[in-house]
């Protein structure tokens, strides 16, 4: 439930959600847009580690994530998108907790994500998440503006949260 008591279901995505996910991300700056095909693959191939928040048929939120192949105890969160009508109501936190409680994440002990220094909303979300879980965040450079993005994108800082209990 959101704070205004709107019933929300937290469900795994499927391929039919791909287009709506693509549109939600496009309307959620500063998120980098993906191709519709990418979002279709996230919703089908990675449905165990992604989650949709829906109210009726309306997509209110989406988290894309995957377990890192060489570290299966680590869930990498690629993007979190929340519809403008649901922002500021704790939906992102609810989605994270619902995702981590699913069978596909049962053996996850660490959560990782990259965040640009200017994305204070995401930084605060993950700081609060770590605090609520009683664990720490280690921050390091993941992809630098000059070395990895040829100066075209802000540096992405890796946030490693855990261990999770």
mmCIF file of C-alpha atoms in Angstrom:
data_model
loop_
_atom_site.group_PDB
_atom_site.id
_atom_site.type_symbol
_atom_site.label_atom_id
_atom_site.label_comp_id
_atom_site.label_asym_id
_atom_site.label_seq_id
_atom_site.Cartn_x
_atom_site.Cartn_y
_atom_site.Cartn_z
ATOM 1 C CA UNK A 1 0.000 0.000 0.000
ATOM 2 C CA UNK A 2 1.090 3.523 -0.671
ATOM 3 C CA UNK A 3 0.648 6.070 2.068
ATOM 4 C CA UNK A 4 -2.682 7.145 0.526
ATOM 5 C CA UNK A 5 -3.963 3.528 0.808
ATOM 6 C CA UNK A 6 -3.955 2.855 -2.931
ATOM 7 C CA UNK A 7 -3.770 -0.928 -3.388
ATOM 8 C CA UNK A 8 -0.497 -1.823 -5.075
ATOM 9 C CA UNK A 9 0.614 -5.266 -6.204
ATOM 10 C CA UNK A 10 4.300 -6.141 -6.378
ATOM 11 C CA UNK A 11 4.663 -8.726 -9.125
ATOM 12 C CA UNK A 12 7.303 -10.156 -11.423
ATOM 13 C CA UNK A 13 7.228 -8.535 -14.848
ATOM 14 C CA UNK A 14 6.600 -10.427 -18.056
ATOM 15 C CA UNK A 15 7.233 -9.557 -21.681
ATOM 16 C CA UNK A 16 3.869 -7.772 -21.961
ATOM 17 C CA UNK A 17 5.181 -5.187 -19.464
ATOM 18 C CA UNK A 18 8.216 -4.272 -21.577
ATOM 19 C CA UNK A 19 6.665 -1.387 -23.482
ATOM 20 C CA UNK A 20 5.113 0.183 -20.364
ATOM 21 C CA UNK A 21 8.459 -0.152 -18.560
ATOM 22 C CA UNK A 22 10.183 1.572 -21.469
ATOM 23 C CA UNK A 23 7.712 4.461 -21.319
ATOM 24 C CA UNK A 24 8.022 4.778 -17.522
ATOM 25 C CA UNK A 25 11.817 4.972 -17.740
ATOM 26 C CA UNK A 26 11.588 7.550 -20.557
ATOM 27 C CA UNK A 27 9.432 9.717 -18.256
ATOM 28 C CA UNK A 28 11.813 9.348 -15.308
ATOM 29 C CA UNK A 29 14.876 11.526 -15.770
ATOM 30 C CA UNK A 30 17.718 11.294 -14.907
ATOM 31 C CA UNK A 31 17.407 7.590 -15.814
ATOM 32 C CA UNK A 32 19.131 6.615 -19.024
ATOM 33 C CA UNK A 33 16.590 5.372 -21.572
ATOM 34 C CA UNK A 34 16.905 1.838 -22.876
ATOM 35 C CA UNK A 35 15.623 0.294 -26.066
ATOM 36 C CA UNK A 36 12.213 -1.343 -25.874
ATOM 37 C CA UNK A 37 13.971 -4.604 -26.715
ATOM 38 C CA UNK A 38 16.232 -4.218 -23.673
ATOM 39 C CA UNK A 39 13.202 -3.697 -21.447
ATOM 40 C CA UNK A 40 11.459 -6.723 -23.021
ATOM 41 C CA UNK A 41 14.489 -8.841 -22.135
ATOM 42 C CA UNK A 42 14.586 -7.476 -18.588
ATOM 43 C CA UNK A 43 10.894 -8.306 -18.151
ATOM 44 C CA UNK A 44 11.214 -11.819 -19.567
ATOM 45 C CA UNK A 45 14.756 -13.142 -19.037
ATOM 46 C CA UNK A 46 15.298 -11.416 -15.676
ATOM 47 C CA UNK A 47 11.769 -11.527 -14.231
ATOM 48 C CA UNK A 48 13.029 -13.260 -11.063
ATOM 49 C CA UNK A 49 15.216 -10.280 -10.231
ATOM 50 C CA UNK A 50 12.987 -7.466 -11.523
ATOM 51 C CA UNK A 51 9.707 -6.237 -10.072
ATOM 52 C CA UNK A 52 6.675 -4.220 -11.123
ATOM 53 C CA UNK A 53 4.455 -2.187 -8.841
ATOM 54 C CA UNK A 54 0.953 -1.980 -10.299
ATOM 55 C CA UNK A 55 -2.315 -0.445 -9.234
ATOM 56 C CA UNK A 56 -4.921 -2.137 -11.372
ATOM 57 C CA UNK A 57 -3.384 -2.148 -14.838
ATOM 58 C CA UNK A 58 -1.300 1.007 -14.233
ATOM 59 C CA UNK A 59 2.436 0.513 -13.880
ATOM 60 C CA UNK A 60 3.529 2.692 -10.962
ATOM 61 C CA UNK A 61 7.065 1.438 -10.575
ATOM 62 C CA UNK A 62 9.732 -0.898 -11.895
ATOM 63 C CA UNK A 63 13.073 -2.155 -10.652
ATOM 64 C CA UNK A 64 15.446 -3.877 -13.031
ATOM 65 C CA UNK A 65 18.119 -6.032 -11.499
ATOM 66 C CA UNK A 66 20.151 -9.174 -11.979
ATOM 67 C CA UNK A 67 22.408 -11.427 -9.975
ATOM 68 C CA UNK A 68 26.016 -10.846 -10.996
ATOM 69 C CA UNK A 69 27.109 -14.058 -12.759
ATOM 70 C CA UNK A 70 30.492 -14.281 -11.012
ATOM 71 C CA UNK A 71 28.994 -13.339 -7.613
ATOM 72 C CA UNK A 72 25.562 -14.935 -7.360
ATOM 73 C CA UNK A 73 25.118 -13.611 -3.806
ATOM 74 C CA UNK A 74 25.029 -10.066 -5.214
ATOM 75 C CA UNK A 75 21.976 -8.421 -6.776
ATOM 76 C CA UNK A 76 22.834 -5.524 -9.065
ATOM 77 C CA UNK A 77 20.065 -2.935 -9.294
ATOM 78 C CA UNK A 78 20.204 -1.414 -12.765
ATOM 79 C CA UNK A 79 17.342 1.080 -12.551
ATOM 80 C CA UNK A 80 14.457 2.090 -10.315
ATOM 81 C CA UNK A 81 11.651 4.024 -11.971
ATOM 82 C CA UNK A 82 8.594 5.406 -10.179
ATOM 83 C CA UNK A 83 5.666 7.096 -11.906
ATOM 84 C CA UNK A 84 5.349 10.792 -11.039
ATOM 85 C CA UNK A 85 1.973 10.111 -9.377
ATOM 86 C CA UNK A 86 3.611 7.723 -6.890
ATOM 87 C CA UNK A 87 6.839 9.567 -6.050
ATOM 88 C CA UNK A 88 7.568 10.562 -2.484
ATOM 89 C CA UNK A 89 5.337 7.829 -1.047
ATOM 90 C CA UNK A 90 7.927 5.168 -0.261
ATOM 91 C CA UNK A 91 7.192 3.018 -3.315
ATOM 92 C CA UNK A 92 10.847 2.512 -4.281
ATOM 93 C CA UNK A 93 11.659 1.183 -0.793
ATOM 94 C CA UNK A 94 8.623 -1.071 -0.842
ATOM 95 C CA UNK A 95 9.646 -2.466 -4.231
ATOM 96 C CA UNK A 96 13.218 -3.127 -3.037
ATOM 97 C CA UNK A 97 11.977 -5.010 0.017
ATOM 98 C CA UNK A 98 9.399 -6.977 -1.989
ATOM 99 C CA UNK A 99 12.034 -7.902 -4.571
ATOM 100 C CA UNK A 100 14.501 -9.122 -1.964
ATOM 101 C CA UNK A 101 11.813 -11.280 -0.347
ATOM 102 C CA UNK A 102 11.182 -13.222 -3.562
ATOM 103 C CA UNK A 103 12.618 -16.746 -4.100
ATOM 104 C CA UNK A 104 14.918 -15.537 -6.912
ATOM 105 C CA UNK A 105 16.737 -13.357 -4.377
ATOM 106 C CA UNK A 106 16.796 -15.813 -1.469
ATOM 107 C CA UNK A 107 20.593 -16.168 -1.523
ATOM 108 C CA UNK A 108 21.348 -12.481 -2.057
ATOM 109 C CA UNK A 109 23.663 -11.124 0.642
ATOM 110 C CA UNK A 110 24.769 -7.928 -1.091
ATOM 111 C CA UNK A 111 23.085 -5.302 -3.195
ATOM 112 C CA UNK A 112 25.028 -3.162 -5.657
ATOM 113 C CA UNK A 113 24.053 -0.225 -7.815
ATOM 114 C CA UNK A 114 25.759 2.667 -9.530
ATOM 115 C CA UNK A 115 24.642 6.239 -8.943
ATOM 116 C CA UNK A 116 25.899 9.511 -10.377
ATOM 117 C CA UNK A 117 27.005 12.083 -7.775
ATOM 118 C CA UNK A 118 24.174 14.459 -8.758
ATOM 119 C CA UNK A 119 21.420 11.853 -8.232
ATOM 120 C CA UNK A 120 20.662 12.698 -4.618
ATOM 121 C CA UNK A 121 17.267 10.948 -4.627
ATOM 122 C CA UNK A 122 18.859 7.580 -5.405
ATOM 123 C CA UNK A 123 21.713 8.171 -2.977
ATOM 124 C CA UNK A 124 19.221 8.908 -0.176
ATOM 125 C CA UNK A 125 17.088 5.875 -1.087
ATOM 126 C CA UNK A 126 20.015 3.472 -0.779
ATOM 127 C CA UNK A 127 21.386 5.155 2.365
ATOM 128 C CA UNK A 128 17.980 4.754 3.997
ATOM 129 C CA UNK A 129 17.728 1.154 2.764
ATOM 130 C CA UNK A 130 21.139 0.278 4.271
ATOM 131 C CA UNK A 131 20.239 1.993 7.535
ATOM 132 C CA UNK A 132 16.936 0.103 7.777
ATOM 133 C CA UNK A 133 18.772 -3.172 7.134
ATOM 134 C CA UNK A 134 21.383 -2.317 9.774
ATOM 135 C CA UNK A 135 24.240 -2.636 7.321
ATOM 136 C CA UNK A 136 26.814 -0.461 5.610
ATOM 137 C CA UNK A 137 27.450 1.026 2.175
ATOM 138 C CA UNK A 138 30.876 1.043 0.566
ATOM 139 C CA UNK A 139 31.232 3.586 -2.244
ATOM 140 C CA UNK A 140 33.864 3.460 -4.979
ATOM 141 C CA UNK A 141 34.246 4.603 -8.559
ATOM 142 C CA UNK A 142 32.700 2.177 -11.036
ATOM 143 C CA UNK A 143 32.779 3.986 -14.367
ATOM 144 C CA UNK A 144 34.492 7.350 -14.742
ATOM 145 C CA UNK A 145 33.369 10.211 -16.923
ATOM 146 C CA UNK A 146 36.621 10.385 -18.898
ATOM 147 C CA UNK A 147 37.773 6.772 -18.962
ATOM 148 C CA UNK A 148 34.451 5.032 -19.618
ATOM 149 C CA UNK A 149 32.076 7.689 -21.006
ATOM 150 C CA UNK A 150 34.476 9.797 -23.112
ATOM 151 C CA UNK A 151 33.335 12.831 -21.120
ATOM 152 C CA UNK A 152 29.703 12.362 -22.211
ATOM 153 C CA UNK A 153 28.207 11.088 -18.928
ATOM 154 C CA UNK A 154 28.806 11.691 -15.246
ATOM 155 C CA UNK A 155 30.968 9.256 -13.304
ATOM 156 C CA UNK A 156 28.974 6.342 -11.886
ATOM 157 C CA UNK A 157 29.775 5.513 -8.257
ATOM 158 C CA UNK A 158 29.366 1.914 -7.134
ATOM 159 C CA UNK A 159 27.347 1.516 -3.927
ATOM 160 C CA UNK A 160 27.815 -1.911 -2.331
ATOM 161 C CA UNK A 161 25.337 -2.577 0.464
ATOM 162 C CA UNK A 162 25.617 -5.477 2.842
ATOM 163 C CA UNK A 163 25.792 -7.975 4.151
ATOM 164 C CA UNK A 164 22.008 -8.276 4.211
ATOM 165 C CA UNK A 165 20.315 -10.429 6.795
#
